[in-house]
Amino acid sequence: DAGVIQSPRHEVTEMGQEVTLRCKPISGHNSLFWYRQTMMRGLELLIYFNNNVPIDDSGMPEDRFSAKMPNASFSTLKIQPSEPRDSAVYFCASSKGLAETSSYEQYFGPGTRLTVT
Amino acid sequence: AQSVTQLDSHVSVSEGTPVLLRCNYSSSYSPSLFWYVQHPNKGLQLLLKYTSAATLVKGINGFEAEFKKSETSFHLTKPSAHMSDAAEYFCVVSDTGGFKTIFGAGTRLFVKA
């Protein structure tokens, strides 16, 4: 199993540019999570999907952020326009699903380190 | 409402001595509890999980944690620290439906030679 795959691993962009982060979850997992990690705010859940449907996007900081999951094996997180305060490490995680009787652990990708200058 | 509190932001131990990382939680449901580890510039890796089975949970790399409902605690321990244990550790609480997962602020573990 290749694990959760994220690309790119590093992204440096200028303020105002559009940034797209990509994630491929583990095959067979039907829940996907996007997190942001900074020194100041720690690990923050931005949005999560179940069966490709967004369940909770209350963590998305503002309208500049959007996320999609067009199919079970691919998700994107887009920032448009980007700002220096968006600089962070963005993690994608997947899990087997959201079940009433059990809670499945999340498997994290290696992260994308975003720097906005 | 759920919450999780990691009582120490930093813990420093000497190699070969015991490790104790403290975590308290609150949950309206029967919670699932997890510990994750993050090494520098890496993603988070699951160490162990509690999901209402045995209260003493064994994880990878010699770590274990004990669920104590009366104390609402889920402390992480290891009998003997190794240099490679230096990392950040996150305590996580999730409701049984998995609809809400809360991460603690993290505890950074330093291991001195």
PDB file of C-alpha atoms in Angstrom:
ATOM      1  CA  ASP A   1       0.000   0.000   0.000  1.00  0.00           C
ATOM      2  CA  ALA A   2       1.457   3.337  -1.067  1.00  0.00           C
ATOM      3  CA  GLY A   3      -0.218   5.282   1.707  1.00  0.00           C
ATOM      4  CA  VAL A   4      -1.742   8.720   1.266  1.00  0.00           C
ATOM      5  CA  ILE A   5      -0.022  10.584  -1.540  1.00  0.00           C
ATOM      6  CA  GLN A   6       0.225  14.362  -1.636  1.00  0.00           C
ATOM      7  CA  SER A   7       1.650  16.620  -4.284  1.00  0.00           C
ATOM      8  CA  PRO A   8       3.555  18.781  -4.533  1.00  0.00           C
ATOM      9  CA  ARG A   9       5.689  18.249  -1.426  1.00  0.00           C
ATOM     10  CA  HIS A  10       6.869  21.835  -1.510  1.00  0.00           C
ATOM     11  CA  GLU A  11       5.288  24.866  -3.142  1.00  0.00           C
ATOM     12  CA  VAL A  12       6.613  28.400  -3.225  1.00  0.00           C
ATOM     13  CA  THR A  13       4.404  30.991  -4.813  1.00  0.00           C
ATOM     14  CA  GLU A  14       3.864  34.720  -4.870  1.00  0.00           C
ATOM     15  CA  MET A  15       1.034  36.473  -3.146  1.00  0.00           C
ATOM     16  CA  GLY A  16      -2.060  36.623  -5.324  1.00  0.00           C
ATOM     17  CA  GLN A  17      -1.343  33.428  -7.240  1.00  0.00           C
ATOM     18  CA  GLU A  18      -3.604  30.415  -7.278  1.00  0.00           C
ATOM     19  CA  VAL A  19      -2.331  27.337  -5.469  1.00  0.00           C
ATOM     20  CA  THR A  20      -3.684  23.811  -5.892  1.00  0.00           C
ATOM     21  CA  LEU A  21      -2.740  21.013  -3.529  1.00  0.00           C
ATOM     22  CA  ARG A  22      -3.509  17.428  -4.457  1.00  0.00           C
ATOM     23  CA  CYS A  23      -4.233  14.289  -2.501  1.00  0.00           C
ATOM     24  CA  LYS A  24      -4.731  10.649  -3.333  1.00  0.00           C
ATOM     25  CA  PRO A  25      -6.218   8.702  -0.404  1.00  0.00           C
ATOM     26  CA  ILE A  26      -5.541   5.086   0.402  1.00  0.00           C
ATOM     27  CA  SER A  27      -7.535   2.778  -1.833  1.00  0.00           C
ATOM     28  CA  GLY A  28     -10.701   1.584  -0.106  1.00  0.00           C
ATOM     29  CA  HIS A  29     -10.847   4.513   2.296  1.00  0.00           C
ATOM     30  CA  ASN A  30     -13.985   6.586   1.929  1.00  0.00           C
ATOM     31  CA  SER A  31     -13.275   9.487   4.264  1.00  0.00           C
ATOM     32  CA  LEU A  32     -10.791  12.225   3.473  1.00  0.00           C
ATOM     33  CA  PHE A  33      -9.582  15.089   5.639  1.00  0.00           C
ATOM     34  CA  TRP A  34      -7.599  18.270   4.930  1.00  0.00           C
ATOM     35  CA  TYR A  35      -5.577  19.845   7.754  1.00  0.00           C
ATOM     36  CA  ARG A  36      -3.335  22.864   8.076  1.00  0.00           C
ATOM     37  CA  GLN A  37      -0.440  22.998  10.532  1.00  0.00           C
ATOM     38  CA  THR A  38       1.368  26.135  11.694  1.00  0.00           C
ATOM     39  CA  MET A  39       3.514  26.941  14.683  1.00  0.00           C
ATOM     40  CA  MET A  40       1.031  29.510  15.916  1.00  0.00           C
ATOM     41  CA  ARG A  41      -2.216  27.573  15.512  1.00  0.00           C
ATOM     42  CA  GLY A  42      -1.109  23.956  15.596  1.00  0.00           C
ATOM     43  CA  LEU A  43      -3.075  21.388  13.607  1.00  0.00           C
ATOM     44  CA  GLU A  44      -6.428  22.614  12.268  1.00  0.00           C
ATOM     45  CA  LEU A  45      -9.059  20.568  10.458  1.00  0.00           C
ATOM     46  CA  LEU A  46     -10.157  22.476   7.374  1.00  0.00           C
ATOM     47  CA  ILE A  47     -12.698  20.152   5.774  1.00  0.00           C
ATOM     48  CA  TYR A  48     -13.616  16.525   5.518  1.00  0.00           C
ATOM     49  CA  PHE A  49     -15.423  14.363   2.981  1.00  0.00           C
ATOM     50  CA  ASN A  50     -17.289  11.099   3.287  1.00  0.00           C
ATOM     51  CA  ASN A  51     -17.992   9.172   0.091  1.00  0.00           C
ATOM     52  CA  ASN A  52     -16.791  12.205  -1.892  1.00  0.00           C
ATOM     53  CA  VAL A  53     -19.349  14.506  -0.245  1.00  0.00           C
ATOM     54  CA  PRO A  54     -18.186  17.407   1.946  1.00  0.00           C
ATOM     55  CA  ILE A  55     -19.492  16.799   5.466  1.00  0.00           C
ATOM     56  CA  ASP A  56     -18.058  19.692   7.419  1.00  0.00           C
ATOM     57  CA  ASP A  57     -16.218  22.663   5.967  1.00  0.00           C
ATOM     58  CA  SER A  58     -16.512  24.890   9.014  1.00  0.00           C
ATOM     59  CA  GLY A  59     -12.742  24.941   9.386  1.00  0.00           C
ATOM     60  CA  MET A  60     -12.119  26.496   6.002  1.00  0.00           C
ATOM     61  CA  PRO A  61     -10.716  29.905   6.890  1.00  0.00           C
ATOM     62  CA  GLU A  62     -12.392  31.981   4.197  1.00  0.00           C
ATOM     63  CA  ASP A  63     -13.804  31.993   0.698  1.00  0.00           C
ATOM     64  CA  ARG A  64     -10.346  31.994  -0.818  1.00  0.00           C
ATOM     65  CA  PHE A  65     -10.148  28.323   0.156  1.00  0.00           C
ATOM     66  CA  SER A  66     -12.074  25.633  -1.675  1.00  0.00           C
ATOM     67  CA  ALA A  67     -11.863  21.849  -1.743  1.00  0.00           C
ATOM     68  CA  LYS A  68     -13.233  19.233  -4.094  1.00  0.00           C
ATOM     69  CA  MET A  69     -13.344  15.489  -4.276  1.00  0.00           C
ATOM     70  CA  PRO A  70     -14.497  14.526  -7.777  1.00  0.00           C
ATOM     71  CA  ASN A  71     -13.961  10.810  -7.170  1.00  0.00           C
ATOM     72  CA  ALA A  72     -12.896   8.367  -4.494  1.00  0.00           C
ATOM     73  CA  SER A  73      -9.226   8.537  -5.394  1.00  0.00           C
ATOM     74  CA  PHE A  74      -8.563  12.248  -5.726  1.00  0.00           C
ATOM     75  CA  SER A  75      -9.072  15.501  -3.874  1.00  0.00           C
ATOM     76  CA  THR A  76      -7.834  19.051  -4.295  1.00  0.00           C
ATOM     77  CA  LEU A  77      -7.475  22.007  -1.982  1.00  0.00           C
ATOM     78  CA  LYS A  78      -7.298  25.319  -3.800  1.00  0.00           C
ATOM     79  CA  ILE A  79      -6.324  28.735  -2.506  1.00  0.00           C
ATOM     80  CA  GLN A  80      -7.150  31.676  -4.744  1.00  0.00           C
ATOM     81  CA  PRO A  81      -5.729  34.239  -4.298  1.00  0.00           C
ATOM     82  CA  SER A  82      -2.989  33.110  -1.948  1.00  0.00           C
ATOM     83  CA  GLU A  83      -1.645  35.327   0.848  1.00  0.00           C
ATOM     84  CA  PRO A  84       1.517  35.130   2.983  1.00  0.00           C
ATOM     85  CA  ARG A  85      -0.536  34.100   6.020  1.00  0.00           C
ATOM     86  CA  ASP A  86      -1.538  30.941   4.165  1.00  0.00           C
ATOM     87  CA  SER A  87       2.036  29.682   4.519  1.00  0.00           C
ATOM     88  CA  ALA A  88       1.795  26.394   6.399  1.00  0.00           C
ATOM     89  CA  VAL A  89       2.074  22.649   5.996  1.00  0.00           C
ATOM     90  CA  TYR A  90      -1.113  21.164   4.587  1.00  0.00           C
ATOM     91  CA  PHE A  91      -1.860  17.535   5.377  1.00  0.00           C
ATOM     92  CA  CYS A  92      -4.318  15.202   3.778  1.00  0.00           C
ATOM     93  CA  ALA A  93      -5.533  12.148   5.695  1.00  0.00           C
ATOM     94  CA  SER A  94      -7.876   9.295   4.894  1.00  0.00           C
ATOM     95  CA  SER A  95      -9.745   6.700   6.906  1.00  0.00           C
ATOM     96  CA  LYS A  96     -11.941   3.692   6.268  1.00  0.00           C
ATOM     97  CA  GLY A  97     -15.077   5.626   6.991  1.00  0.00           C
ATOM     98  CA  LEU A  98     -17.443   7.166   9.426  1.00  0.00           C
ATOM     99  CA  ALA A  99     -19.371   4.394  11.152  1.00  0.00           C
ATOM    100  CA  GLU A 100     -21.850   4.512  13.976  1.00  0.00           C
ATOM    101  CA  THR A 101     -20.263   1.745  15.950  1.00  0.00           C
ATOM    102  CA  SER A 102     -16.584   2.297  15.518  1.00  0.00           C
ATOM    103  CA  SER A 103     -14.106   5.013  14.867  1.00  0.00           C
ATOM    104  CA  TYR A 104     -11.407   4.497  12.340  1.00  0.00           C
ATOM    105  CA  GLU A 105      -7.963   5.960  12.645  1.00  0.00           C
ATOM    106  CA  GLN A 106      -6.719   8.423  10.080  1.00  0.00           C
ATOM    107  CA  TYR A 107      -3.692   7.844   7.898  1.00  0.00           C
ATOM    108  CA  PHE A 108      -1.756  10.977   7.063  1.00  0.00           C
ATOM    109  CA  GLY A 109       0.151  11.931   3.961  1.00  0.00           C
ATOM    110  CA  PRO A 110       3.617  13.516   4.150  1.00  0.00           C
ATOM    111  CA  GLY A 111       2.206  17.013   3.746  1.00  0.00           C
ATOM    112  CA  THR A 112       2.720  19.922   1.368  1.00  0.00           C
ATOM    113  CA  ARG A 113       4.830  22.757   2.677  1.00  0.00           C
ATOM    114  CA  LEU A 114       3.405  25.972   1.199  1.00  0.00           C
ATOM    115  CA  THR A 115       5.307  29.222   1.253  1.00  0.00           C
ATOM    116  CA  VAL A 116       3.605  32.358  -0.042  1.00  0.00           C
ATOM    117  CA  THR A 117       5.935  35.310  -0.514  1.00  0.00           C
TER     118      THR A 117
ATOM    119  CA  ALA B   1     -18.893  18.780  23.336  1.00  0.00           C
ATOM    120  CA  GLN B   2     -15.568  17.096  22.993  1.00  0.00           C
ATOM    121  CA  SER B   3     -12.192  18.475  23.996  1.00  0.00           C
ATOM    122  CA  VAL B   4      -8.700  17.214  24.622  1.00  0.00           C
ATOM    123  CA  THR B   5      -5.973  18.765  26.756  1.00  0.00           C
ATOM    124  CA  GLN B   6      -2.348  17.805  26.635  1.00  0.00           C
ATOM    125  CA  LEU B   7      -1.027  18.954  29.949  1.00  0.00           C
ATOM    126  CA  ASP B   8       2.579  19.573  28.900  1.00  0.00           C
ATOM    127  CA  SER B   9       3.745  21.433  25.824  1.00  0.00           C
ATOM    128  CA  HIS B  10       7.304  20.115  26.304  1.00  0.00           C
ATOM    129  CA  VAL B  11       8.733  17.090  28.106  1.00  0.00           C
ATOM    130  CA  SER B  12      12.429  16.375  28.434  1.00  0.00           C
ATOM    131  CA  VAL B  13      13.821  13.003  29.549  1.00  0.00           C
ATOM    132  CA  SER B  14      17.167  11.267  29.499  1.00  0.00           C
ATOM    133  CA  GLU B  15      17.726   8.282  27.260  1.00  0.00           C
ATOM    134  CA  GLY B  16      16.809   5.086  29.080  1.00  0.00           C
ATOM    135  CA  THR B  17      14.405   6.744  31.523  1.00  0.00           C
ATOM    136  CA  PRO B  18      10.597   6.449  31.489  1.00  0.00           C
ATOM    137  CA  VAL B  19       8.365   8.656  29.370  1.00  0.00           C
ATOM    138  CA  LEU B  20       5.002  10.038  30.502  1.00  0.00           C
ATOM    139  CA  LEU B  21       2.944  12.274  28.225  1.00  0.00           C
ATOM    140  CA  ARG B  22      -0.310  13.365  29.788  1.00  0.00           C
ATOM    141  CA  CYS B  23      -3.681  13.749  28.111  1.00  0.00           C
ATOM    142  CA  ASN B  24      -7.120  14.548  29.521  1.00  0.00           C
ATOM    143  CA  TYR B  25     -10.280  14.529  27.489  1.00  0.00           C
ATOM    144  CA  SER B  26     -13.948  15.311  27.742  1.00  0.00           C
ATOM    145  CA  SER B  27     -16.632  13.751  25.617  1.00  0.00           C
ATOM    146  CA  SER B  28     -20.379  13.442  25.675  1.00  0.00           C
ATOM    147  CA  TYR B  29     -20.136  10.095  23.927  1.00  0.00           C
ATOM    148  CA  SER B  30     -18.172   6.936  24.480  1.00  0.00           C
ATOM    149  CA  PRO B  31     -15.011   8.223  22.890  1.00  0.00           C
ATOM    150  CA  SER B  32     -12.341   6.687  20.787  1.00  0.00           C
ATOM    151  CA  LEU B  33      -8.888   7.912  21.735  1.00  0.00           C
ATOM    152  CA  PHE B  34      -5.669   7.916  19.768  1.00  0.00           C
ATOM    153  CA  TRP B  35      -2.052   8.920  20.087  1.00  0.00           C
ATOM    154  CA  TYR B  36      -0.145  10.046  17.008  1.00  0.00           C
ATOM    155  CA  VAL B  37       3.544  10.853  16.623  1.00  0.00           C
ATOM    156  CA  GLN B  38       5.064  13.374  14.244  1.00  0.00           C
ATOM    157  CA  HIS B  39       8.764  13.355  13.556  1.00  0.00           C
ATOM    158  CA  PRO B  40      10.327  16.531  12.127  1.00  0.00           C
ATOM    159  CA  ASN B  41       9.175  17.292   8.597  1.00  0.00           C
ATOM    160  CA  LYS B  42       7.023  14.180   8.504  1.00  0.00           C
ATOM    161  CA  GLY B  43       3.327  13.401   8.558  1.00  0.00           C
ATOM    162  CA  LEU B  44       1.505  12.048  11.593  1.00  0.00           C
ATOM    163  CA  GLN B  45       1.751   8.340  12.332  1.00  0.00           C
ATOM    164  CA  LEU B  46      -0.672   6.389  14.514  1.00  0.00           C
ATOM    165  CA  LEU B  47       0.952   5.049  17.695  1.00  0.00           C
ATOM    166  CA  LEU B  48      -2.074   3.388  19.279  1.00  0.00           C
ATOM    167  CA  LYS B  49      -5.828   3.615  19.676  1.00  0.00           C
ATOM    168  CA  TYR B  50      -8.492   2.887  22.271  1.00  0.00           C
ATOM    169  CA  THR B  51     -11.981   1.948  21.098  1.00  0.00           C
ATOM    170  CA  SER B  52     -13.748   0.580  24.198  1.00  0.00           C
ATOM    171  CA  ALA B  53     -11.971  -2.750  24.329  1.00  0.00           C
ATOM    172  CA  ALA B  54      -9.068  -3.305  26.766  1.00  0.00           C
ATOM    173  CA  THR B  55      -8.295  -0.206  28.816  1.00  0.00           C
ATOM    174  CA  LEU B  56      -4.538  -0.761  28.526  1.00  0.00           C
ATOM    175  CA  VAL B  57      -3.564  -0.306  24.921  1.00  0.00           C
ATOM    176  CA  LYS B  58      -0.218  -1.295  23.485  1.00  0.00           C
ATOM    177  CA  GLY B  59       1.159   0.511  20.483  1.00  0.00           C
ATOM    178  CA  ILE B  60       4.204   0.569  18.297  1.00  0.00           C
ATOM    179  CA  ASN B  61       7.765   1.227  19.430  1.00  0.00           C
ATOM    180  CA  GLY B  62       7.093   0.131  23.011  1.00  0.00           C
ATOM    181  CA  PHE B  63       4.514   2.802  23.806  1.00  0.00           C
ATOM    182  CA  GLU B  64       1.318   2.096  25.697  1.00  0.00           C
ATOM    183  CA  ALA B  65      -1.573   4.099  27.093  1.00  0.00           C
ATOM    184  CA  GLU B  66      -4.204   3.459  29.714  1.00  0.00           C
ATOM    185  CA  PHE B  67      -7.775   4.653  29.423  1.00  0.00           C
ATOM    186  CA  LYS B  68      -9.076   5.787  32.819  1.00  0.00           C
ATOM    187  CA  LYS B  69     -12.692   6.814  32.582  1.00  0.00           C
ATOM    188  CA  SER B  70     -12.922   7.997  36.181  1.00  0.00           C
ATOM    189  CA  GLU B  71     -10.028  10.395  35.589  1.00  0.00           C
ATOM    190  CA  THR B  72     -10.916  11.140  31.950  1.00  0.00           C
ATOM    191  CA  SER B  73      -7.295  10.517  31.106  1.00  0.00           C
ATOM    192  CA  PHE B  74      -5.383   8.678  28.411  1.00  0.00           C
ATOM    193  CA  HIS B  75      -1.723   9.124  29.304  1.00  0.00           C
ATOM    194  CA  LEU B  76       1.012   7.773  27.043  1.00  0.00           C
ATOM    195  CA  THR B  77       3.960   5.930  28.599  1.00  0.00           C
ATOM    196  CA  LYS B  78       7.114   4.115  27.621  1.00  0.00           C
ATOM    197  CA  PRO B  79       9.431   2.376  30.093  1.00  0.00           C
ATOM    198  CA  SER B  80      12.689   3.471  28.499  1.00  0.00           C
ATOM    199  CA  ALA B  81      13.172   6.410  26.146  1.00  0.00           C
ATOM    200  CA  HIS B  82      15.265   6.131  23.017  1.00  0.00           C
ATOM    201  CA  MET B  83      16.818   8.986  21.097  1.00  0.00           C
ATOM    202  CA  SER B  84      14.592   8.149  18.147  1.00  0.00           C
ATOM    203  CA  ASP B  85      11.512   8.897  20.285  1.00  0.00           C
ATOM    204  CA  ALA B  86      12.223  12.620  20.090  1.00  0.00           C
ATOM    205  CA  ALA B  87       9.202  13.986  18.247  1.00  0.00           C
ATOM    206  CA  GLU B  88       5.860  15.686  18.762  1.00  0.00           C
ATOM    207  CA  TYR B  89       2.997  13.630  20.126  1.00  0.00           C
ATOM    208  CA  PHE B  90      -0.691  14.343  19.660  1.00  0.00           C
ATOM    209  CA  CYS B  91      -3.571  13.027  21.733  1.00  0.00           C
ATOM    210  CA  VAL B  92      -6.816  12.767  19.755  1.00  0.00           C
ATOM    211  CA  VAL B  93     -10.431  12.179  20.756  1.00  0.00           C
ATOM    212  CA  SER B  94     -13.137  11.089  18.367  1.00  0.00           C
ATOM    213  CA  ASP B  95     -16.761  10.220  18.890  1.00  0.00           C
ATOM    214  CA  THR B  96     -17.810   6.705  17.980  1.00  0.00           C
ATOM    215  CA  GLY B  97     -19.378   7.930  14.781  1.00  0.00           C
ATOM    216  CA  GLY B  98     -16.114   9.511  13.784  1.00  0.00           C
ATOM    217  CA  PHE B  99     -17.942  12.656  12.827  1.00  0.00           C
ATOM    218  CA  LYS B 100     -15.895  14.850  15.097  1.00  0.00           C
ATOM    219  CA  THR B 101     -12.199  14.406  15.715  1.00  0.00           C
ATOM    220  CA  ILE B 102     -10.330  16.780  17.994  1.00  0.00           C
ATOM    221  CA  PHE B 103      -6.540  16.999  18.141  1.00  0.00           C
ATOM    222  CA  GLY B 104      -4.660  18.142  21.211  1.00  0.00           C
ATOM    223  CA  ALA B 105      -2.117  20.931  20.940  1.00  0.00           C
ATOM    224  CA  GLY B 106       0.761  18.468  20.997  1.00  0.00           C
ATOM    225  CA  THR B 107       3.605  17.640  23.369  1.00  0.00           C
ATOM    226  CA  ARG B 108       7.146  17.896  22.141  1.00  0.00           C
ATOM    227  CA  LEU B 109       9.376  15.180  23.608  1.00  0.00           C
ATOM    228  CA  PHE B 110      13.098  15.845  23.948  1.00  0.00           C
ATOM    229  CA  VAL B 111      15.439  12.948  24.706  1.00  0.00           C
ATOM    230  CA  LYS B 112      18.867  13.748  26.122  1.00  0.00           C
ATOM    231  CA  ALA B 113      21.849  11.460  25.672  1.00  0.00           C
TER     232      ALA B 113
END
